[in-house]
mmCIF file of N, CA and C in Angstrom:
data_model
loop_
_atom_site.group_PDB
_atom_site.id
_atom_site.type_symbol
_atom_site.label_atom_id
_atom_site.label_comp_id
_atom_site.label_asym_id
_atom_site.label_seq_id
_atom_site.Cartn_x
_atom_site.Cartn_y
_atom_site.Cartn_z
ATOM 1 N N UNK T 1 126.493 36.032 81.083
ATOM 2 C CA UNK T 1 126.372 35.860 79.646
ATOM 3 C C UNK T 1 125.871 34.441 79.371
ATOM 4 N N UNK T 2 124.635 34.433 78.661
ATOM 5 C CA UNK T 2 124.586 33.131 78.078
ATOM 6 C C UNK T 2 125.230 32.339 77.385
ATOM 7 N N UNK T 3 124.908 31.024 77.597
ATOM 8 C CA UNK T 3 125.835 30.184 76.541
ATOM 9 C C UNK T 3 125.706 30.352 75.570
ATOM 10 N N UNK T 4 125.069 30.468 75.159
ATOM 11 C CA UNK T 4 124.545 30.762 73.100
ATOM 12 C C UNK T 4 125.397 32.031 72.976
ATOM 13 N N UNK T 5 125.272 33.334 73.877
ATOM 14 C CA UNK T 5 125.963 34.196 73.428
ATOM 15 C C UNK T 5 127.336 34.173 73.171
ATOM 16 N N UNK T 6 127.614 33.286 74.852
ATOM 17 C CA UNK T 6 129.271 32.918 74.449
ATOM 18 C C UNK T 6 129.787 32.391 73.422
ATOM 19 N N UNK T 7 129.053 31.619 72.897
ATOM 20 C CA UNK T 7 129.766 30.518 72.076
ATOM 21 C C UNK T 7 129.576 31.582 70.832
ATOM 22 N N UNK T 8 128.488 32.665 70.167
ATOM 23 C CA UNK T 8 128.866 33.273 69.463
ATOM 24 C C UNK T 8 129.563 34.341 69.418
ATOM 25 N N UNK T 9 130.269 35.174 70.940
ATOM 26 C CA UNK T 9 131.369 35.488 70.715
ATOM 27 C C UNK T 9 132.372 34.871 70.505
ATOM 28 N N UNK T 10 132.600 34.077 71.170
ATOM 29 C CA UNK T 10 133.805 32.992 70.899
ATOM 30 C C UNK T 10 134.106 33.029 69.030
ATOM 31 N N UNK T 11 133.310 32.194 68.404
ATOM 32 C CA UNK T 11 133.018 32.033 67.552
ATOM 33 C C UNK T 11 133.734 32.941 66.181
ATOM 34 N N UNK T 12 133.049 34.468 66.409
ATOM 35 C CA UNK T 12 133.315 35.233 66.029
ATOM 36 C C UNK T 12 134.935 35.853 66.547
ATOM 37 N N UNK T 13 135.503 36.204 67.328
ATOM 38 C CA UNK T 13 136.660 36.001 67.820
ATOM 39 C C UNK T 13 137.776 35.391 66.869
ATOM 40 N N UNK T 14 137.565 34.089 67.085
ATOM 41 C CA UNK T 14 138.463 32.736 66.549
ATOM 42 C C UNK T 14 138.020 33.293 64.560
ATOM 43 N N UNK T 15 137.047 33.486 63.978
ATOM 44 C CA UNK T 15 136.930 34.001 62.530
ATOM 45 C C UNK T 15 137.817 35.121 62.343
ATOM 46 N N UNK T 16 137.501 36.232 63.236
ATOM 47 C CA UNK T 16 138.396 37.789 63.181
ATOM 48 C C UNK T 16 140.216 37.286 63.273
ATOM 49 N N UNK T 17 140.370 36.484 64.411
ATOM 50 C CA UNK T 17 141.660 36.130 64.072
ATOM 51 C C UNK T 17 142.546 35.470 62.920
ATOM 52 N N UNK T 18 141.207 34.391 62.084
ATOM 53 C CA UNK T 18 141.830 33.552 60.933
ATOM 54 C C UNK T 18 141.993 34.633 60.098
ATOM 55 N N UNK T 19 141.477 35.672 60.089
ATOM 56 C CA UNK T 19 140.568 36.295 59.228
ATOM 57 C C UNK T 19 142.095 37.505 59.124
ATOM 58 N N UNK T 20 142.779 37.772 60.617
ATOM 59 C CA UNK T 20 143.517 38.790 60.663
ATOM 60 C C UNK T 20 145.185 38.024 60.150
ATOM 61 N N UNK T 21 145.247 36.802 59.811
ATOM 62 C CA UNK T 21 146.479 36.657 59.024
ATOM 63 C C UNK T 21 145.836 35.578 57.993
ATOM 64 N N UNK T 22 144.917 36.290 57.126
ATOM 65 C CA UNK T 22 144.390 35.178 55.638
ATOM 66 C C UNK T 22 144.626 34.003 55.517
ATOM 67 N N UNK T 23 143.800 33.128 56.884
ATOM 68 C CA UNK T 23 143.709 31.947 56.736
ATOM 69 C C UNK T 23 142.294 31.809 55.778
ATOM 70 N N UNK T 24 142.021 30.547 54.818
ATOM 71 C CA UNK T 24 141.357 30.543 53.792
ATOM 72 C C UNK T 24 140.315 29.398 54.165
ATOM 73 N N UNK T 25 139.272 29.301 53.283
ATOM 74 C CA UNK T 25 138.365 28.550 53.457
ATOM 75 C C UNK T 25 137.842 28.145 54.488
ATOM 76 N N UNK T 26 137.566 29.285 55.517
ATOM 77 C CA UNK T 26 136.769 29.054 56.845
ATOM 78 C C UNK T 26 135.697 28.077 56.759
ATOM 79 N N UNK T 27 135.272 27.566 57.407
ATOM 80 C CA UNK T 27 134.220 26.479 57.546
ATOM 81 C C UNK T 27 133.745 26.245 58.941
ATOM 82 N N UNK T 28 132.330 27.054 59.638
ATOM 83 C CA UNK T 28 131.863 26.620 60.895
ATOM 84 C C UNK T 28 130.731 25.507 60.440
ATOM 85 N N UNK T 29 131.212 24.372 61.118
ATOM 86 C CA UNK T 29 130.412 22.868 61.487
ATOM 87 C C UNK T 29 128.925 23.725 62.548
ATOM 88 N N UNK T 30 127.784 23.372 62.935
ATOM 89 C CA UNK T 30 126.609 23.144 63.775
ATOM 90 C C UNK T 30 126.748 21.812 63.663
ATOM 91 N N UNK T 31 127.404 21.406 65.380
ATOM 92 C CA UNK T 31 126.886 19.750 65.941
ATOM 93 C C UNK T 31 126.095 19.425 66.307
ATOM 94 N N UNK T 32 125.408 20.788 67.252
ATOM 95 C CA UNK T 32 124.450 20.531 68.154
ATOM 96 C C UNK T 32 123.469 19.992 67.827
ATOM 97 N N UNK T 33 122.803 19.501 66.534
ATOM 98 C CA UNK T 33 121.564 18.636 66.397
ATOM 99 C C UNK T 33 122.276 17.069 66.542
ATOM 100 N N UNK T 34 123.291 16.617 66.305
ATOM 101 C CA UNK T 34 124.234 15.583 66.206
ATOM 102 C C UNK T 34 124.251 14.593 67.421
ATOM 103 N N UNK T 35 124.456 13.353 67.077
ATOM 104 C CA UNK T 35 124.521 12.552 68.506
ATOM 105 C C UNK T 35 125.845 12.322 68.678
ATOM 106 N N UNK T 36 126.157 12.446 69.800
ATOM 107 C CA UNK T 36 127.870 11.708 69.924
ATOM 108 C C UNK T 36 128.422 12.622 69.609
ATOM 109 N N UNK T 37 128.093 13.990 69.524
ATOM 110 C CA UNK T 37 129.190 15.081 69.363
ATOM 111 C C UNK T 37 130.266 15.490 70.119
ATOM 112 N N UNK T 38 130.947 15.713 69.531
ATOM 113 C CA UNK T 38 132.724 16.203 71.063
ATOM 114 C C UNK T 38 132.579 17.608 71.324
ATOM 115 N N UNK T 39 131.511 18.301 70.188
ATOM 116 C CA UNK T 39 131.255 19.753 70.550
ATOM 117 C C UNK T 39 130.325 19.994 70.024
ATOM 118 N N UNK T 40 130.024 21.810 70.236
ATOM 119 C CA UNK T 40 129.065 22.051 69.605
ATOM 120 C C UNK T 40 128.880 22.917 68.149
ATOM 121 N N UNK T 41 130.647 23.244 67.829
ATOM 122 C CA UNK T 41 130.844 23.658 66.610
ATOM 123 C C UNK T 41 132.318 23.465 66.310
ATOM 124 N N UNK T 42 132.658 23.328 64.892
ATOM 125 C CA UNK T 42 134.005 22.986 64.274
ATOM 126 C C UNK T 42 134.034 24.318 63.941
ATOM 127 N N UNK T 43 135.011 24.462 63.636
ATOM 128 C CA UNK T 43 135.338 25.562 62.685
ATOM 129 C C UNK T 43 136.905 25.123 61.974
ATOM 130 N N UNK T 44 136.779 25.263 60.550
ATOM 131 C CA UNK T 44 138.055 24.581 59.774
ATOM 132 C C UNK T 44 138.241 25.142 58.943
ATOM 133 N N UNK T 45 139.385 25.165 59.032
ATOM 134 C CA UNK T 45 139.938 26.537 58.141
ATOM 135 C C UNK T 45 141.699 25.965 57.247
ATOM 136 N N UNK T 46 142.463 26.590 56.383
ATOM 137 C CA UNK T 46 143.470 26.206 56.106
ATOM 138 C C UNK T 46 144.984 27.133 55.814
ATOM 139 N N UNK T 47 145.801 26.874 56.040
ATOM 140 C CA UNK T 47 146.589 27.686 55.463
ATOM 141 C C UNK T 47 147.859 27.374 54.507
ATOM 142 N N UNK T 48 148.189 27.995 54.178
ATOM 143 C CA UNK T 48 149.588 28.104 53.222
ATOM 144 C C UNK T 48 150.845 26.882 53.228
ATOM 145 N N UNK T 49 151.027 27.471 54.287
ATOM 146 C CA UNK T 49 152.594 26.650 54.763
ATOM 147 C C UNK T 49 152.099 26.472 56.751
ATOM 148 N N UNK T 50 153.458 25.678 56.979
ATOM 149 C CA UNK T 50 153.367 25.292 58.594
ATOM 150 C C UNK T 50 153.739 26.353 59.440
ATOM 151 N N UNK T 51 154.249 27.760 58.665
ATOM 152 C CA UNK T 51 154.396 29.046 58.967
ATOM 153 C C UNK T 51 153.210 29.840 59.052
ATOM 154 N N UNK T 52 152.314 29.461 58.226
ATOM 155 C CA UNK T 52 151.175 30.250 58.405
ATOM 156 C C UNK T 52 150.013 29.597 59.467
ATOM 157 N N UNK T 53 149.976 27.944 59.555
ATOM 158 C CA UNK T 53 149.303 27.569 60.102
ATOM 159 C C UNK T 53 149.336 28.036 62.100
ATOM 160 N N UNK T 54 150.784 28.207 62.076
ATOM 161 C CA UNK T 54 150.922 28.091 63.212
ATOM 162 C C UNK T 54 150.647 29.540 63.610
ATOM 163 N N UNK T 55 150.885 30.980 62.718
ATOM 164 C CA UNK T 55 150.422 32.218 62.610
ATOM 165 C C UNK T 55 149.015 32.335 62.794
ATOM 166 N N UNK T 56 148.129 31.660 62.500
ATOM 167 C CA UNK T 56 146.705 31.298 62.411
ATOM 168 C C UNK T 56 146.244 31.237 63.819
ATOM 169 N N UNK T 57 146.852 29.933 64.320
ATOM 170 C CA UNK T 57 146.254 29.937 66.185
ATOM 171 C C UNK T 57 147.231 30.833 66.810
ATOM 172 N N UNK T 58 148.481 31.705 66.083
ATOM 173 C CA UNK T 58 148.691 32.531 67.450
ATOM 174 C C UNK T 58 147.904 33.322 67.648
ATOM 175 N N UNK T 59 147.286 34.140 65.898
ATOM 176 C CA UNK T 59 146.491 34.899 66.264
ATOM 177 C C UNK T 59 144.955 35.040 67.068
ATOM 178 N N UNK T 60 144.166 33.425 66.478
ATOM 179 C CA UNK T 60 143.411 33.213 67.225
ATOM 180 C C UNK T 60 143.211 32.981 68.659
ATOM 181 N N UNK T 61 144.453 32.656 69.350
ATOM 182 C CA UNK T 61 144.669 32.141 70.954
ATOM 183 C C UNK T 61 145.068 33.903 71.389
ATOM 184 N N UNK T 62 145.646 34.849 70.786
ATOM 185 C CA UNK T 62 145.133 36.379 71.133
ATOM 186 C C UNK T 62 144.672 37.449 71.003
ATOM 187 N N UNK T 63 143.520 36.712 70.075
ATOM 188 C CA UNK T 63 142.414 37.571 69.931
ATOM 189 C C UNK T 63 141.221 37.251 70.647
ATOM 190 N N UNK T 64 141.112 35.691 70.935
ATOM 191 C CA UNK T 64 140.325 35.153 72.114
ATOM 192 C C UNK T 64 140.784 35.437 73.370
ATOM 193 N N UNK T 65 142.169 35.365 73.584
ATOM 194 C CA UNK T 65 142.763 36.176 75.114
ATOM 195 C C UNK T 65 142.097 37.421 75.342
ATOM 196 N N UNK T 66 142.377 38.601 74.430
ATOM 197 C CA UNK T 66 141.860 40.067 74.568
ATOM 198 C C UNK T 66 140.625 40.470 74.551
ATOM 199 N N UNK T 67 139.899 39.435 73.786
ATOM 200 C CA UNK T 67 138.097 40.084 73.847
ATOM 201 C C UNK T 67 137.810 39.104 74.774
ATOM 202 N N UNK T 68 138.018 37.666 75.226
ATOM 203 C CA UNK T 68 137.255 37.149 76.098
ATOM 204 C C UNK T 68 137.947 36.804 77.127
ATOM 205 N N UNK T 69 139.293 37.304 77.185
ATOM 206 C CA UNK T 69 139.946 36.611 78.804
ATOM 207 C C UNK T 69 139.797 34.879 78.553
ATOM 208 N N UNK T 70 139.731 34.334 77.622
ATOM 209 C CA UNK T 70 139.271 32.805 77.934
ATOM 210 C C UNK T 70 140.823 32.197 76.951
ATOM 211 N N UNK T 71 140.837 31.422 77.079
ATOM 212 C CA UNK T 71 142.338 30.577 76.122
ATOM 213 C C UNK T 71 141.979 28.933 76.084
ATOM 214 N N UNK T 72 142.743 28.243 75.116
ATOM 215 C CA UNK T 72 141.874 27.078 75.026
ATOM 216 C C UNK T 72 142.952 26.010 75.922
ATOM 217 N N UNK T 73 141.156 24.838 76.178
ATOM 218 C CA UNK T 73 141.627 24.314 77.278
ATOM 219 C C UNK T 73 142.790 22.875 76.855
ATOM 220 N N UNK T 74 142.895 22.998 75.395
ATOM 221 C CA UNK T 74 144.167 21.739 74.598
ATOM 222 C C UNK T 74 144.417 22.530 73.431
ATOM 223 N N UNK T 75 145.807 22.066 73.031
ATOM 224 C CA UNK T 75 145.711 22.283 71.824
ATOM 225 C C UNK T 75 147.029 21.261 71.843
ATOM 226 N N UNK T 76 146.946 20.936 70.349
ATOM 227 C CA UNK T 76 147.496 19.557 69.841
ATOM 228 C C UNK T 76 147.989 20.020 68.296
ATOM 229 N N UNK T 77 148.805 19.022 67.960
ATOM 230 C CA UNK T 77 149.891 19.141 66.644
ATOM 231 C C UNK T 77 150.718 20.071 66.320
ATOM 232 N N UNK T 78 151.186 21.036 67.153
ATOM 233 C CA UNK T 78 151.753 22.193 67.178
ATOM 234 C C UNK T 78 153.665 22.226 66.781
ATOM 235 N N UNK T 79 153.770 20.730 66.914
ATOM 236 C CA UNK T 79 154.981 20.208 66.535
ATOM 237 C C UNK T 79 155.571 20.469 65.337
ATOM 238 N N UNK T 80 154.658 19.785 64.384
ATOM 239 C CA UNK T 80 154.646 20.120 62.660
ATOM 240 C C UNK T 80 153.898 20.656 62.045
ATOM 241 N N UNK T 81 152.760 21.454 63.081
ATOM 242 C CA UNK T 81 151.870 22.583 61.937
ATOM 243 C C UNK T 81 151.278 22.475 60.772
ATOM 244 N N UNK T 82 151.307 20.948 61.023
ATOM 245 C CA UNK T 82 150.281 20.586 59.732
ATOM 246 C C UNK T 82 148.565 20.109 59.788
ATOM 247 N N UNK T 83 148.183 19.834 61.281
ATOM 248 C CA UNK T 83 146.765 19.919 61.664
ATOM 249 C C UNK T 83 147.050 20.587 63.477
ATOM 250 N N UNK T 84 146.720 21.968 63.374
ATOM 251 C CA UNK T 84 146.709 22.417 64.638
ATOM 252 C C UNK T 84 145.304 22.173 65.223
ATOM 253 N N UNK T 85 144.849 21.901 66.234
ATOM 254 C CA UNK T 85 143.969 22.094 67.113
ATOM 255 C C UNK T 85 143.673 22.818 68.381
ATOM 256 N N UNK T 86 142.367 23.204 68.229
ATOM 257 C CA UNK T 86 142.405 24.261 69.597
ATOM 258 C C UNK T 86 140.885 24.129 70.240
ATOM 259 N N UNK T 87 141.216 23.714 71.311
ATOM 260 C CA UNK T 87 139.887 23.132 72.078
ATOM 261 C C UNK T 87 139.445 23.943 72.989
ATOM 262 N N UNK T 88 137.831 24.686 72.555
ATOM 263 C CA UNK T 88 137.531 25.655 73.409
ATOM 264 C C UNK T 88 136.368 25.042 73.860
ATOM 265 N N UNK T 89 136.481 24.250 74.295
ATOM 266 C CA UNK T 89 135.109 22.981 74.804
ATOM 267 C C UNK T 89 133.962 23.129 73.993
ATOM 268 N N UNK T 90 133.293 23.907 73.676
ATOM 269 C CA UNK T 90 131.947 23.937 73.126
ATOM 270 C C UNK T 90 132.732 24.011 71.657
ATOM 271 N N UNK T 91 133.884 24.824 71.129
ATOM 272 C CA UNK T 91 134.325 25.329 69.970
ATOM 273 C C UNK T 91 135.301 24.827 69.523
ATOM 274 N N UNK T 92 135.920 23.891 68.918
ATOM 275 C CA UNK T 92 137.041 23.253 68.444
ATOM 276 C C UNK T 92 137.520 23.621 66.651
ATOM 277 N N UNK T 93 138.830 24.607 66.943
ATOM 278 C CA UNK T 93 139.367 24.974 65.761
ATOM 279 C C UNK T 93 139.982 23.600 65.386
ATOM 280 N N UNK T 94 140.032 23.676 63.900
ATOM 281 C CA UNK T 94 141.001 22.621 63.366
ATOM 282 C C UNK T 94 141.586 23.899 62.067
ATOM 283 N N UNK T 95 143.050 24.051 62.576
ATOM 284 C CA UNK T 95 143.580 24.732 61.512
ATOM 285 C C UNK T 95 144.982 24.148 60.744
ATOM 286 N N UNK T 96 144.617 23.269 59.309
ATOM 287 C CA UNK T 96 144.915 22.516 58.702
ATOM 288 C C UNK T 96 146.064 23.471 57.352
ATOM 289 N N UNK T 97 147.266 22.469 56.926
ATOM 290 C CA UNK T 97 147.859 22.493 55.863
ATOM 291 C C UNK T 97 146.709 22.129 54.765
ATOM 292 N N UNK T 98 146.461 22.813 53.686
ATOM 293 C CA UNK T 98 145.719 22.605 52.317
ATOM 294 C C UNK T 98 146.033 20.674 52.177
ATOM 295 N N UNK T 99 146.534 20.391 52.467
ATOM 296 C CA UNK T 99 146.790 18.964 51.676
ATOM 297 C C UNK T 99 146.237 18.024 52.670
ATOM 298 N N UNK T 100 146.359 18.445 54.344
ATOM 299 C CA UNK T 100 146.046 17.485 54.831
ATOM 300 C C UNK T 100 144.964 17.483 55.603
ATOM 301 N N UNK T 101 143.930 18.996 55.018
ATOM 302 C CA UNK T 101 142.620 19.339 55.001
ATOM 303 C C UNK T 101 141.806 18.298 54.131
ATOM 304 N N UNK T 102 142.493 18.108 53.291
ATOM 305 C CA UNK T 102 141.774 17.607 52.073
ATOM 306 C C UNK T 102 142.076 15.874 52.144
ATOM 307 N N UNK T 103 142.947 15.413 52.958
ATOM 308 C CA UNK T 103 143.511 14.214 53.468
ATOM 309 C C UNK T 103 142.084 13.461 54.371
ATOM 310 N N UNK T 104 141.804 14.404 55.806
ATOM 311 C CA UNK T 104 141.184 14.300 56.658
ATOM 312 C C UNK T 104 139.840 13.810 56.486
ATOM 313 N N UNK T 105 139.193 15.492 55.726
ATOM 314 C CA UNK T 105 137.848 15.314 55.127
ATOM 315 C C UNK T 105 137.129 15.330 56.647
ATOM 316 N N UNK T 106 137.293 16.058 56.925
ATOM 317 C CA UNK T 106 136.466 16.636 58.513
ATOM 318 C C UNK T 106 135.097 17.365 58.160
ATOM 319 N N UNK T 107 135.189 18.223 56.856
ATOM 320 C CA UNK T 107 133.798 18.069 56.615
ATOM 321 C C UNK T 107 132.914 16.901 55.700
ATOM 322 N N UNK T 108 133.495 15.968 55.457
ATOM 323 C CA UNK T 108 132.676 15.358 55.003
ATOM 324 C C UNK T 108 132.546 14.092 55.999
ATOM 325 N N UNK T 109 133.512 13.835 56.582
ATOM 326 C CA UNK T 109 133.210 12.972 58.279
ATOM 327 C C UNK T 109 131.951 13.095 58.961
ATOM 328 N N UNK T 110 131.777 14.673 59.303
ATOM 329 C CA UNK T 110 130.664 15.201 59.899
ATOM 330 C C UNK T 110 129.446 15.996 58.955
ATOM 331 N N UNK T 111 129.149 15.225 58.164
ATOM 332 C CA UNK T 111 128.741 15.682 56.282
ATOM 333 C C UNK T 111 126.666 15.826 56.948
ATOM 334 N N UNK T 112 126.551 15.413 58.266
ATOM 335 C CA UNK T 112 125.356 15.661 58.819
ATOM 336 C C UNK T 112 125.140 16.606 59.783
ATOM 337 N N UNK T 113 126.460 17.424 59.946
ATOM 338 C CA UNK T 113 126.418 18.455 60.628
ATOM 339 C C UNK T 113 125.897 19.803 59.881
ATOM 340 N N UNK T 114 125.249 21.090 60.098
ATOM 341 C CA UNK T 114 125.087 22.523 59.096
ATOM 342 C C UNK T 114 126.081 22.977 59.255
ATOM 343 N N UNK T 115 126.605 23.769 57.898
ATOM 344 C CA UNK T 115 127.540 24.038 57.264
ATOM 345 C C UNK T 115 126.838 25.473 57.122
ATOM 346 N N UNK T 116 127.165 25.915 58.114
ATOM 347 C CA UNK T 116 127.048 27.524 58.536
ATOM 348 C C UNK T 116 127.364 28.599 57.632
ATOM 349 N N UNK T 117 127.472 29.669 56.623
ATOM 350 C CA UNK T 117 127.986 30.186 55.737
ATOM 351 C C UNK T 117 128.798 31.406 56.321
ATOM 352 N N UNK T 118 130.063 31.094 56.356
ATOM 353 C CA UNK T 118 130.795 32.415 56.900
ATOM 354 C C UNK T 118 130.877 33.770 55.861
ATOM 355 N N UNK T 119 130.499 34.816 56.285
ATOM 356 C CA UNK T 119 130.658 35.587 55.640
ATOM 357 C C UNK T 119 131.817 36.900 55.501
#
C-alpha cells in the first residue's frame, strides 16, 4: 500500500471514529507543503467534557486497531483529558476540551497549512 493511500486510510479511520462518539468541529491540517513540519496532517477536533474527550481516542485508537492493525506510536495528556494526543507519525490527532481548543489556537499556529474540508 502506498503512502498516500495509507495516510488516507488512516485519516479516514481516525474521522469515522470522532465521528462514532460526536466529537465536533473536525479539522484536517495539510503540512506537507510546510517547512519544519512534525507531520504530514493534524487533525483537531473537540469535545464536551474530559469524559468525552477521552471517549474520542478510545474510539479512534479502535477503530484504527480494526481496519488497520496499526495503533499510535505516543499518546500524551491522557491524565486530565483536556488536550489528548495521538501520534500516528505521518497523522497527529489533537483531541481538545472546547476551551482549551480555543486556548491553543493550533489552527491558527499552523494558519499556512490547507484546511482540508471534512465532510
Amino acid at each position: 500500500m502506498s503512502g498516500r493511500n495509507k495516510s488516507k486510510k488512516l485519516i479516514n479511520a481516525i474521522i469515522e471514529g470522532i465521528d462514532n462518539v460526536k466529537g465536533s468541529e473536525i479539522c484536517l491540517l495539510d503540512l506537507r507543503k510546510l517547512e519544519n513540519r512534525v507531520c504530514d496532517y493534524f487533525i483537531i477536533c473537540d469535545g464536551n467534557s474530559n469524559t468525552q474527550v477521552s471517549a474520542i481516542v478510545s474510539s479512534v485508537t479502535k477503530k484504527v486497531s480494526k481496519e488497520l492493525k496499526d495503533k499510535p506510536w505516543g499518546v500524551e495528556g491522557t491524565e486530565n483529558a483536556e488536550w489528548i494526543l495521538l501520534d500516528y507519525v505521518d497523522v497527529v490527532v489533537h483531541v481538545f476540551q472546547k476551551t482549551k481548543r480555543e486556548f491553543y489556537d493550533l489552527e491558527g499556529l499552523w494558519g499556512d497549512a490547507q484546511n482540508i474540508e471534512i465532510k
